[in-house]
Tab-separated table of C-alpha atoms in Angstrom:
chain	number	residue	atom	x	y	z
A	27	MET	CA	95.790	128.161	120.959
A	28	SER	CA	93.700	126.716	118.465
A	29	ARG	CA	92.284	123.430	120.238
A	30	SER	CA	91.067	123.161	123.644
A	31	ASN	CA	89.716	120.167	125.822
A	32	SER	CA	85.939	120.646	125.070
A	33	LYS	CA	85.130	119.909	128.693
A	34	PHE	CA	86.950	122.103	130.844
A	35	HIS	CA	87.993	124.509	127.937
A	36	ILE	CA	91.343	124.551	128.776
A	37	PRO	CA	93.993	124.396	125.891
A	38	LEU	CA	95.334	120.948	125.134
A	39	THR	CA	98.950	120.405	126.031
A	40	PHE	CA	101.520	119.245	123.255
A	41	GLN	CA	101.816	115.794	125.472
A	42	GLU	CA	98.292	115.312	125.030
A	43	SER	CA	97.639	116.055	121.557
A	44	ALA	CA	100.831	114.516	120.564
A	45	ARG	CA	99.590	111.201	122.525
A	46	ALA	CA	96.513	111.107	120.029
A	47	ALA	CA	98.685	111.950	116.874
A	48	LEU	CA	100.751	109.225	117.452
A	49	GLU	CA	97.777	106.559	117.120
A	50	ASN	CA	97.220	107.946	113.488
A	51	THR	CA	99.518	105.477	111.338
A	52	GLN	CA	98.452	107.272	108.262
A	53	LEU	CA	99.598	110.703	109.363
A	54	ARG	CA	103.027	109.058	110.345
A	55	ARG	CA	103.497	107.457	107.173
A	56	ASN	CA	102.601	110.817	105.132
A	57	LEU	CA	104.901	113.014	107.390
A	58	GLY	CA	107.859	110.451	107.070
A	59	LYS	CA	107.714	110.315	103.233
A	60	ALA	CA	107.258	114.105	102.676
A	61	THR	CA	109.962	115.184	105.489
A	62	GLN	CA	112.461	112.492	103.919
A	63	THR	CA	111.994	113.660	100.341
A	64	ILE	CA	112.269	117.382	101.239
A	65	ARG	CA	115.459	116.934	103.657
A	66	ALA	CA	117.117	114.893	100.674
A	67	LYS	CA	116.477	117.789	98.172
A	68	ARG	CA	117.532	120.337	100.462
A	69	ALA	CA	120.944	118.573	101.580
A	70	SER	CA	121.407	118.292	97.787
A	71	VAL	CA	120.796	121.935	96.584
A	72	VAL	CA	123.068	123.284	99.969
A	73	ASP	CA	125.945	121.081	99.229
A	74	GLU	CA	126.136	122.696	95.911
A	75	LEU	CA	127.157	126.192	97.529
A	76	PRO	CA	130.723	126.209	98.959
A	77	ASP	CA	130.103	129.074	101.113
A	78	TRP	CA	126.707	127.649	102.495
A	79	GLN	CA	128.134	128.613	106.081
A	80	GLU	CA	129.042	132.045	105.468
A	81	LEU	CA	125.649	132.602	104.075
A	82	ARG	CA	124.119	131.454	107.084
A	83	GLU	CA	126.326	133.834	109.167
A	84	ALA	CA	125.670	136.655	106.784
A	85	GLY	CA	121.759	136.072	107.324
A	86	ARG	CA	122.303	135.693	111.037
A	87	ALA	CA	124.170	138.846	110.947
A	88	ILE	CA	121.736	141.095	109.008
A	89	LYS	CA	118.558	139.977	111.064
A	90	GLU	CA	120.708	140.801	114.464
A	91	ARG	CA	121.467	144.084	112.964
A	92	THR	CA	117.879	144.748	112.104
A	93	LEU	CA	116.777	144.020	115.393
A	94	ARG	CA	119.242	146.193	117.246
A	95	HIS	CA	117.884	149.086	115.055
A	96	LEU	CA	114.165	147.546	114.711
A	97	ASP	CA	112.785	151.020	115.691
A	98	GLU	CA	114.789	153.045	113.046
A	99	TYR	CA	114.313	150.526	110.239
A	100	LEU	CA	110.346	150.511	110.603
A	101	LEU	CA	110.096	154.213	110.904
A	102	GLN	CA	112.435	154.457	107.574
A	103	LEU	CA	109.837	151.738	106.075
A	104	GLU	CA	106.949	153.625	106.717
A	105	ALA	CA	107.809	156.743	105.305
A	106	ALA	CA	108.858	154.895	102.089
A	107	VAL	CA	105.738	153.236	101.671
A	108	GLN	CA	103.665	156.413	102.148
A	109	ARG	CA	106.170	158.132	99.652
A	110	ALA	CA	105.151	155.362	97.123
A	111	GLY	CA	101.464	156.156	97.379
A	112	GLY	CA	100.925	153.223	100.189
A	113	GLN	CA	99.188	153.757	103.693
A	114	VAL	CA	100.923	152.123	106.765
A	115	HIS	CA	98.637	150.845	109.626
A	116	TRP	CA	100.256	150.054	113.236
A	117	ALA	CA	98.570	147.176	115.222
A	118	ARG	CA	99.310	146.127	118.518
A	119	ASP	CA	97.730	143.228	118.719
A	120	ALA	CA	95.456	140.583	116.637
A	121	ILE	CA	92.070	142.564	117.630
A	122	GLU	CA	93.650	145.915	116.212
A	123	ALA	CA	94.988	144.368	113.200
A	124	ASN	CA	91.487	142.626	112.179
A	125	ARG	CA	89.516	145.668	112.873
A	126	ILE	CA	91.797	147.405	110.487
A	127	VAL	CA	91.636	144.789	107.903
A	128	ALA	CA	88.034	144.400	108.027
A	129	GLY	CA	87.594	148.192	107.965
A	130	ILE	CA	89.171	148.397	104.782
A	131	VAL	CA	87.464	145.675	103.421
A	132	LEU	CA	84.024	146.823	103.858
A	133	GLU	CA	85.042	150.262	102.967
A	134	HIS	CA	85.436	148.927	99.506
A	135	GLY	CA	82.055	147.102	99.656
A	136	ALA	CA	83.729	143.624	99.247
A	137	SER	CA	82.027	140.111	100.735
A	138	GLU	CA	85.171	138.035	99.555
A	139	VAL	CA	88.720	138.741	99.566
A	140	ILE	CA	91.241	136.321	98.289
A	141	LYS	CA	94.326	135.540	100.123
A	142	VAL	CA	98.176	134.537	99.693
A	143	LYS	CA	99.422	131.936	102.008
A	144	SER	CA	100.191	133.774	105.138
A	145	LEU	CA	101.092	132.200	108.623
A	146	THR	CA	100.923	136.021	109.962
A	147	THR	CA	97.188	136.250	108.922
A	148	ASP	CA	96.738	132.396	110.493
A	149	GLU	CA	98.209	133.930	113.685
A	150	ILE	CA	95.388	136.656	114.233
A	151	ARG	CA	92.450	134.330	112.902
A	152	MET	CA	92.074	136.939	110.179
A	153	ASN	CA	89.384	134.561	108.660
A	154	GLU	CA	87.097	134.117	111.596
A	155	ALA	CA	87.526	137.855	112.007
A	156	LEU	CA	86.187	138.832	108.516
A	157	GLY	CA	83.683	136.243	108.662
A	158	GLN	CA	82.176	138.085	111.676
A	159	HIS	CA	81.622	141.087	109.560
A	160	GLY	CA	79.926	138.780	106.623
A	161	VAL	CA	83.298	138.743	104.420
A	162	THR	CA	84.663	135.384	103.130
A	163	ALA	CA	88.367	134.787	103.142
A	164	ILE	CA	89.329	132.519	100.236
A	165	GLU	CA	92.679	130.621	100.226
A	166	THR	CA	94.408	130.497	97.109
A	167	ASP	CA	97.330	128.214	97.997
A	168	LEU	CA	96.434	124.980	96.802
A	169	ALA	CA	97.586	123.334	100.336
A	170	GLU	CA	95.770	126.157	102.318
A	171	LEU	CA	92.630	125.614	99.997
A	172	ILE	CA	92.865	122.030	100.839
A	173	ILE	CA	92.768	122.548	104.731
A	174	GLN	CA	90.180	125.428	104.420
A	175	LEU	CA	87.792	122.838	102.378
A	176	ALA	CA	88.581	120.012	105.104
A	177	HIS	CA	87.780	122.804	108.144
A	178	GLU	CA	91.220	121.740	109.198
A	179	GLU	CA	94.331	123.628	110.713
A	180	SER	CA	97.581	123.691	108.988
A	181	SER	CA	100.244	121.087	109.924
A	182	HIS	CA	103.322	122.507	108.455
A	183	ILE	CA	104.624	125.940	107.671
A	184	LEU	CA	105.237	125.198	104.159
A	185	VAL	CA	103.213	122.289	103.067
A	186	PRO	CA	100.047	123.159	105.400
A	187	ALA	CA	98.520	119.660	103.769
A	188	ILE	CA	101.194	117.457	104.524
A	189	HIS	CA	99.294	115.090	106.653
A	190	LYS	CA	96.921	114.425	103.682
A	191	ASN	CA	97.466	112.189	100.702
A	192	ARG	CA	96.340	112.006	97.447
A	193	ALA	CA	93.396	109.818	97.953
A	194	GLU	CA	92.256	112.125	100.909
A	195	ILE	CA	92.461	115.199	98.688
A	196	ARG	CA	90.468	113.480	95.931
A	197	THR	CA	87.482	112.339	98.169
A	198	LEU	CA	87.567	115.912	99.785
A	199	PHE	CA	87.438	117.832	96.233
A	200	MET	CA	84.522	115.608	95.106
A	201	HIS	CA	82.789	116.222	98.265
A	202	THR	CA	83.293	119.934	98.678
A	203	LEU	CA	83.475	120.984	95.025
A	204	GLY	CA	80.207	118.634	93.549
A	205	ILE	CA	82.954	116.474	91.575
A	206	SER	CA	81.352	113.260	90.470
A	207	GLU	CA	84.297	111.928	88.839
A	208	LEU	CA	88.105	112.434	89.722
A	209	SER	CA	91.221	110.433	89.798
A	210	ASP	CA	94.092	111.313	92.369
A	211	GLU	CA	96.637	112.128	89.709
A	212	PRO	CA	98.369	115.368	91.012
A	213	ALA	CA	97.824	117.210	87.649
A	214	GLU	CA	94.208	116.293	87.877
A	215	LEU	CA	93.792	117.607	91.233
A	216	ALA	CA	95.260	120.811	90.553
A	217	ALA	CA	93.511	121.351	87.636
A	218	VAL	CA	90.280	121.231	89.621
A	219	ALA	CA	91.413	123.899	92.004
A	220	ARG	CA	92.648	125.899	89.197
A	221	ARG	CA	89.422	126.200	87.841
A	222	TYR	CA	87.757	127.121	91.206
A	223	LEU	CA	90.153	129.658	91.813
A	224	ARG	CA	90.189	131.523	88.642
A	225	THR	CA	86.788	132.899	88.683
A	226	LYS	CA	87.937	134.223	92.092
A	227	PHE	CA	90.886	135.940	90.932
A	228	LEU	CA	89.079	137.532	88.266
A	229	SER	CA	85.995	138.953	90.294
A	230	VAL	CA	87.323	139.514	93.653
A	231	PRO	CA	88.136	143.410	94.281
A	232	VAL	CA	90.374	142.867	97.591
A	233	ALA	CA	93.323	140.580	98.210
A	234	THR	CA	95.274	139.773	101.160
A	235	SER	CA	98.948	138.776	101.629
A	236	GLY	CA	101.452	138.269	104.327
A	237	VAL	CA	105.081	139.614	103.884
A	238	ASN	CA	108.562	137.842	103.495
A	239	PHE	CA	110.765	140.547	103.225
A	240	ALA	CA	110.019	144.569	103.426
A	241	VAL	CA	112.779	146.818	102.484
A	242	ALA	CA	113.171	149.918	104.790
A	243	ALA	CA	115.261	152.012	102.180
A	244	THR	CA	112.420	151.856	99.352
A	245	GLY	CA	109.095	150.574	100.794
A	246	THR	CA	109.130	147.543	98.666
A	247	ILE	CA	107.537	144.394	99.838
A	248	ALA	CA	108.542	140.984	98.874
A	249	VAL	CA	106.379	137.603	98.659
A	250	VAL	CA	107.921	134.527	97.665
A	251	GLU	CA	105.836	131.169	96.387
A	252	SER	CA	105.895	128.515	94.175
A	253	GLU	CA	102.210	128.160	92.655
A	254	GLY	CA	101.612	131.918	91.070
A	255	ASN	CA	98.474	132.205	92.773
A	256	GLY	CA	100.453	134.909	95.050
A	257	ARG	CA	101.128	136.985	91.704
A	258	MET	CA	97.345	136.926	90.928
A	259	CYS	CA	96.428	138.177	94.153
A	260	LEU	CA	99.127	140.906	94.150
A	261	THR	CA	98.245	142.053	90.625
A	262	LEU	CA	94.603	141.485	89.717
A	263	PRO	CA	92.445	143.224	92.599
A	264	GLU	CA	91.928	146.678	92.898
A	265	VAL	CA	92.975	146.906	96.761
A	266	LEU	CA	95.819	144.864	98.098
A	267	ILE	CA	96.242	144.892	102.156
A	268	SER	CA	99.664	143.159	103.375
A	269	ILE	CA	99.899	142.328	106.941
A	270	MET	CA	103.510	141.593	108.227
A	271	GLY	CA	105.055	141.124	111.624
A	272	ILE	CA	107.454	143.857	112.439
A	273	GLU	CA	110.462	141.615	112.456
A	274	LYS	CA	110.096	140.903	108.557
A	275	VAL	CA	111.820	144.220	107.828
A	276	ILE	CA	115.284	144.451	106.070
A	277	PRO	CA	117.360	147.182	105.682
A	278	GLY	CA	117.980	147.369	101.818
A	279	TRP	CA	117.675	145.471	98.363
A	280	GLN	CA	121.502	144.270	98.668
A	281	ASP	CA	119.874	141.923	101.721
A	282	PHE	CA	118.132	140.223	98.984
A	283	GLU	CA	121.338	138.682	97.875
A	284	VAL	CA	121.639	136.508	101.182
A	285	PHE	CA	118.018	135.773	101.832
A	286	LEU	CA	117.034	134.567	98.453
A	287	GLN	CA	119.725	131.981	98.550
A	288	LEU	CA	119.385	130.814	102.115
A	289	LEU	CA	115.371	130.836	101.943
A	290	PRO	CA	114.352	128.393	98.821
A	291	ARG	CA	117.013	125.907	99.454
A	292	SER	CA	115.928	125.833	102.760
A	293	SER	CA	112.513	125.557	102.477
A	294	THR	CA	111.715	123.616	99.259
A	295	GLY	CA	115.393	122.269	98.139
A	296	GLU	CA	115.102	124.721	95.125
A	297	ARG	CA	117.712	126.869	93.929
A	298	MET	CA	115.170	129.814	93.574
A	299	ASN	CA	111.722	130.395	94.203
A	300	PRO	CA	109.245	130.057	91.084
A	301	TYR	CA	107.605	133.232	91.705
A	302	THR	CA	109.449	135.953	93.827
A	303	SER	CA	106.998	139.160	93.765
A	304	PHE	CA	108.198	142.878	94.451
A	305	TRP	CA	105.759	145.724	94.719
A	306	THR	CA	106.528	149.469	95.991
A	307	GLY	CA	103.265	151.556	96.763
A	308	VAL	CA	100.933	152.272	93.787
A	309	HIS	CA	101.273	152.921	90.298
A	310	PRO	CA	98.636	154.419	88.214
A	311	GLY	CA	96.914	151.775	85.813
A	312	ASP	CA	99.189	148.934	86.818
A	313	GLY	CA	98.359	146.440	89.602
A	314	PRO	CA	96.057	147.601	92.393
A	315	GLN	CA	95.544	151.066	93.170
A	316	ALA	CA	95.097	151.066	96.741
A	317	PHE	CA	97.828	149.222	99.044
A	318	HIS	CA	97.482	149.000	102.645
A	319	LEU	CA	100.482	147.856	104.772
A	320	VAL	CA	99.694	146.377	108.386
A	321	LEU	CA	102.627	146.543	110.689
A	322	LEU	CA	101.755	143.720	113.525
A	323	ASP	CA	103.359	143.733	116.819
A	324	ASN	CA	101.242	140.947	118.891
A	325	GLY	CA	103.824	140.351	121.262
A	326	ARG	CA	107.192	140.601	119.261
A	327	SER	CA	108.157	143.457	121.164
A	328	ARG	CA	108.036	141.435	124.179
A	329	VAL	CA	110.124	138.837	122.238
A	330	LEU	CA	112.645	141.477	121.403
A	331	ALA	CA	113.216	142.457	125.036
A	332	ASP	CA	114.375	138.888	125.945
A	333	HIS	CA	118.108	138.812	125.248
A	334	ILE	CA	118.029	135.021	124.484
A	335	GLY	CA	114.547	134.655	123.078
A	336	ARG	CA	114.813	137.466	120.573
A	337	GLN	CA	116.973	135.254	118.189
A	338	THR	CA	113.535	133.870	117.461
A	339	LEU	CA	112.550	136.848	115.306
A	340	ASN	CA	115.378	135.773	112.916
A	341	CYS	CA	113.192	133.243	111.791
A	342	ILE	CA	112.334	133.828	107.494
A	343	ARG	CA	109.613	130.905	107.894
A	344	CYS	CA	111.818	128.153	105.892
A	345	SER	CA	110.483	125.336	107.813
A	346	ALA	CA	113.936	123.411	107.539
A	347	CYS	CA	113.628	122.795	111.406
A	348	LEU	CA	110.425	120.889	110.954
A	349	ASN	CA	111.643	118.601	108.399
A	350	VAL	CA	114.753	117.033	110.460
A	351	CYS	CA	112.993	117.063	113.777
A	352	PRO	CA	112.429	113.702	115.025
A	353	VAL	CA	109.494	114.829	117.235
A	354	TYR	CA	107.805	116.729	114.472
A	355	GLU	CA	108.003	113.612	112.293
A	356	ARG	CA	106.422	111.692	114.703
A	357	THR	CA	103.611	113.780	115.918
A	358	GLY	CA	102.829	116.220	112.914
A	359	GLY	CA	101.862	119.823	113.224
A	360	HIS	CA	98.569	119.605	114.682
A	361	ALA	CA	99.959	118.451	117.972
A	362	TYR	CA	101.510	121.737	118.665
A	363	ASN	CA	98.040	123.397	118.451
A	364	SER	CA	99.571	126.567	117.065
A	365	VAL	CA	99.994	128.117	113.523
A	366	TYR	CA	103.756	127.632	113.980
A	367	PRO	CA	104.388	123.942	114.403
A	368	GLY	CA	107.746	122.338	114.960
A	369	PRO	CA	110.692	123.569	116.467
A	370	ILE	CA	110.413	127.122	115.866
A	371	GLY	CA	106.705	126.982	117.074
A	372	ALA	CA	108.043	125.426	120.113
A	373	ILE	CA	109.832	128.565	121.057
A	374	LEU	CA	107.833	131.095	119.136
A	375	THR	CA	104.608	130.533	120.311
A	376	PRO	CA	105.239	130.401	124.082
A	377	GLN	CA	107.058	133.625	123.743
A	378	LEU	CA	104.141	135.153	121.661
A	379	LEU	CA	101.398	133.831	124.147
A	380	GLY	CA	103.332	133.350	127.398
A	381	VAL	CA	104.280	130.449	128.971
A	382	GLU	CA	101.307	130.320	130.988
A	383	ARG	CA	99.236	129.581	127.849
A	384	ALA	CA	101.815	127.426	125.859
A	385	GLY	CA	104.125	126.056	128.593
A	386	SER	CA	103.967	122.341	127.340
A	387	LEU	CA	105.761	123.377	124.083
A	388	PRO	CA	109.192	123.961	125.120
A	389	TYR	CA	109.135	120.200	126.102
A	390	ALA	CA	108.289	119.043	122.711
A	391	SER	CA	111.888	118.493	121.814
A	392	SER	CA	114.331	115.907	122.525
A	393	LEU	CA	117.261	118.806	122.194
A	394	CYS	CA	119.138	116.965	119.805
A	395	GLY	CA	120.385	120.176	117.955
A	396	ALA	CA	119.353	119.069	114.372
A	397	CYS	CA	117.145	122.342	114.150
A	398	TYR	CA	120.035	124.284	115.137
A	399	ASP	CA	122.499	122.770	112.456
A	400	VAL	CA	119.756	123.327	109.344
A	401	CYS	CA	118.856	126.608	110.577
A	402	PRO	CA	119.579	129.462	107.712
A	403	VAL	CA	120.136	132.094	110.056
A	404	LYS	CA	121.637	130.133	112.863
A	405	ILE	CA	118.709	130.313	115.417
A	406	ASN	CA	119.864	128.375	118.611
A	407	ILE	CA	116.553	126.882	119.211
A	408	PRO	CA	117.954	124.284	121.730
A	409	GLU	CA	119.341	127.176	123.893
A	410	VAL	CA	115.904	129.032	123.700
A	411	LEU	CA	114.184	125.797	124.649
A	412	VAL	CA	116.183	125.438	127.611
A	413	HIS	CA	115.525	128.887	128.304
A	414	LEU	CA	111.892	128.700	128.018
A	415	ARG	CA	111.414	125.761	130.328
A	416	ALA	CA	113.444	127.549	133.026
A	417	GLN	CA	110.495	130.280	132.778
A	418	VAL	CA	107.864	127.687	132.897
A	419	VAL	CA	109.240	126.008	136.067
A	420	ARG	CA	109.624	129.628	137.628
A	421	HIS	CA	106.052	130.487	136.343
A	422	LYS	CA	104.519	127.295	138.090
A	423	GLN	CA	106.550	128.417	141.428
A	424	THR	CA	105.164	132.033	141.520
A	425	SER	CA	101.950	131.651	139.901
A	426	GLU	CA	100.412	128.159	141.305
A	427	GLY	CA	100.885	128.952	145.093
A	428	ILE	CA	101.293	125.740	146.798
A	429	LYS	CA	100.696	123.528	144.181
A	430	GLY	CA	103.807	125.188	142.397
A	431	LYS	CA	105.708	124.820	145.161
A	432	LEU	CA	104.927	121.228	145.388
A	433	ASP	CA	105.480	120.397	141.722
A	434	PRO	CA	107.863	117.443	141.390
A	435	GLU	CA	110.264	119.101	139.408
A	436	ALA	CA	110.538	122.045	141.463
A	437	ILE	CA	111.155	119.935	144.508
A	438	GLY	CA	113.564	117.875	142.623
A	439	MET	CA	115.570	121.110	141.615
A	440	ARG	CA	115.570	122.564	145.145
A	441	LEU	CA	116.938	119.060	146.546
A	442	LEU	CA	119.589	118.758	144.015
A	443	ALA	CA	120.711	122.300	144.429
A	444	ARG	CA	120.607	121.829	148.413
A	445	VAL	CA	122.920	118.599	147.678
A	446	PHE	CA	125.171	120.302	145.283
A	447	ARG	CA	126.238	122.997	147.839
A	448	SER	CA	127.566	120.979	150.275
A	449	PRO	CA	130.580	118.378	149.617
A	450	GLU	CA	129.170	116.153	152.552
A	451	ARG	CA	125.689	116.028	151.364
A	452	TYR	CA	126.949	115.159	148.012
A	453	GLU	CA	128.810	112.261	148.850
A	454	GLN	CA	125.878	111.018	151.235
A	455	ALA	CA	123.528	111.303	148.573
A	456	GLN	CA	126.226	109.301	146.263
A	457	LYS	CA	125.916	106.597	148.986
A	458	LEU	CA	122.110	106.477	149.048
A	459	ALA	CA	121.839	106.059	145.310
A	460	ARG	CA	124.362	103.503	145.442
A	461	LEU	CA	122.353	101.603	147.678
A	462	GLY	CA	118.712	102.744	146.109
A	463	GLN	CA	119.986	101.727	142.596
A	464	ILE	CA	120.594	98.109	143.717
A	465	PRO	CA	117.437	96.312	142.303
A	466	PHE	CA	117.860	98.285	138.782
A	467	ALA	CA	121.529	98.466	137.961
A	468	ARG	CA	122.657	95.754	135.789
A	469	ARG	CA	126.459	95.934	134.275
A	470	GLY	CA	126.697	99.348	134.859
A	471	ILE	CA	123.606	100.472	133.374
A	472	ILE	CA	119.842	101.684	134.807
A	473	GLU	CA	117.520	100.850	131.985
A	474	ARG	CA	114.092	101.007	134.103
A	475	LEU	CA	112.994	102.803	136.947
A	476	PRO	CA	109.770	102.854	138.790
A	477	PRO	CA	107.121	105.687	138.487
A	478	PRO	CA	107.464	108.206	138.053
A	479	LEU	CA	111.100	108.498	137.077
A	480	ASN	CA	110.498	105.712	134.281
A	481	VAL	CA	109.195	108.830	132.215
A	482	TRP	CA	113.151	109.567	132.036
A	483	THR	CA	113.945	105.934	131.470
A	484	THR	CA	111.393	104.614	128.925
A	485	MET	CA	113.249	106.137	126.167
A	486	ARG	CA	116.917	106.674	127.767
A	487	ASP	CA	119.269	104.619	130.186
A	488	LEU	CA	121.105	106.119	132.858
A	489	GLN	CA	124.580	105.306	134.128
A	490	ALA	CA	124.725	103.664	137.434
A	491	VAL	CA	126.633	105.111	140.233
A	492	PRO	CA	129.993	103.303	140.234
A	493	ARG	CA	130.882	101.477	143.176
A	494	GLN	CA	133.862	103.524	143.868
A	495	THR	CA	133.777	107.425	142.874
A	496	PHE	CA	136.795	109.235	142.007
A	497	ARG	CA	136.647	111.046	145.569
A	498	ASP	CA	136.772	107.750	147.192
A	499	TRP	CA	139.684	106.668	144.826
A	500	TRP	CA	141.617	109.650	145.919
A	501	ARG	CA	141.154	109.468	149.301
A	502	LYS	CA	142.239	105.978	149.382
A	503	ARG	CA	145.281	106.883	147.465
A	504	ARG	CA	146.267	109.452	150.270
A	505	VAL	CA	145.502	106.731	152.996
A	506	PHE	CA	147.970	104.321	151.581
A	507	GLY	CA	150.514	106.963	151.134
A	508	SER	CA	150.796	106.744	147.153
A	509	VAL	CA	150.108	110.236	146.913
A	510	PRO	CA	153.704	111.582	146.066
A	511	LYS	CA	154.271	109.020	143.776
A	512	ALA	CA	150.991	109.892	142.189
A	513	ASP	CA	151.947	113.705	142.206
A	514	ALA	CA	154.937	112.424	140.453
A	515	ASP	CA	153.648	110.445	137.760
A	516	GLY	CA	149.859	111.015	137.780
A	517	VAL	CA	149.081	107.604	138.203
A	518	GLY	CA	149.907	105.886	141.469
A	519	ASP	CA	148.082	103.030	142.616
A	520	ALA	CA	145.781	101.340	140.673
A	521	ASP	CA	143.673	99.542	143.132
A	522	GLY	CA	140.001	100.816	142.817
A	523	VAL	CA	140.617	102.559	139.329
A	524	ASP	CA	140.595	100.880	135.500
A	525	ALA	CA	143.899	98.800	136.189
A	526	GLU	CA	144.391	98.967	132.338
A	527	ALA	CA	144.259	102.678	132.313
A	528	ALA	CA	146.526	102.899	135.197
A	529	ALA	CA	149.148	100.548	133.497
A	530	ALA	CA	148.733	102.483	130.245
A	531	GLY	CA	149.703	105.533	132.521
A	532	ARG	CA	152.863	103.817	133.594
A	533	ARG	CA	154.054	103.088	130.197
A	534	ASN	CA	153.488	106.737	129.162
A	535	VAL	CA	155.969	107.870	132.430
């Protein structure tokens, strides 16, 4: 978690952060425009493929097969990278990974490194860790550079500066890069960033990158990007360090046939990425002369062990789920307090950190299912969200002692379980509910309940408990002796039931 309540040093919950984000009307306008544009582009290029659903299924199958044999593929990848002249390092957590990266950088006497955009390095807070050793990490992706200059956190997996408009970027560049005159035209803004970064590409000796895919059979690493900064970082420096989550491995080259169709269409709404870079080990006189691959666990083995949550590791970081999420569109990425925002962040972050540290995120969803519909590898995000919510409740019950046992949700669930176990208690509860709803029910609908139940009815209506339940109706039929007829025609006495439906039933006899 990146931000906290400064007074109590307690991580902010999603609900606390979202409340502040919703007050930012400029943020909501920026997000609404950007996500609608990306959604339309994605829909257009996806519709071009008649076998899109088959591609999604193929992507899911490859990922699941890889996860089932992850240990074998990782060892195969390690051997292939070493055969090609690279070095492989294993990191159990962020501390180990940062120690490895800092050691390599210092060994080569570098005081700066240039970076390809990488969520994995953001996850381990690599920039801050290198800074503690006197090494400056320079973001070379335009949006990441904007965020770095603004001393902010990313708000979108693919478009980190999605919360900023052109006027805000112009002001930022003028203040931080010492420019006196600058318009907010995109070409002019990009030119300023290009001039600043070009000197770094040509002078900094060490680069770091993330990894989109790593081929176990050959040791080939792949990075896809849109600006060409990645190609510069991967080819110009003397030393390249790539940090990858262990789930990024794929078995063979043929698997690119699936993922390089799924990823660009789902992420930027393009048929293919402008830059797709592959490199395998070290080649004398061509590109970096030292290559290090850091394989990062950092909680992924724990996710892998969860039979429902493990599908989260299928993610290829396309961000399609963010662009369709009604919650994300209104709150933006900062409300999630994680480098992984949106629906995928709501299930990945609690699993990596534990529900005790990110227990509010599984509730950052309306469970509408739009994220599942667009996911290119068919991650059932709503299913994982519900699974994690159950873990949150169990954690409260077991770890918070009396407070956990007195949690309103826990009490409510225990009462409901007791009621549902007994037909008599169930009917008594219905009668009580029928009486209790009298001040609130109008025309069969409850639109508003008193606190604390008003949290539910603020955004939803409830169906009122009917005057006559099915059990009452069935019992009345038996009392008045109409059961034989009902057994014969399935309709019987219409008293107490919908007369029109009953009449329709008779007509069908």
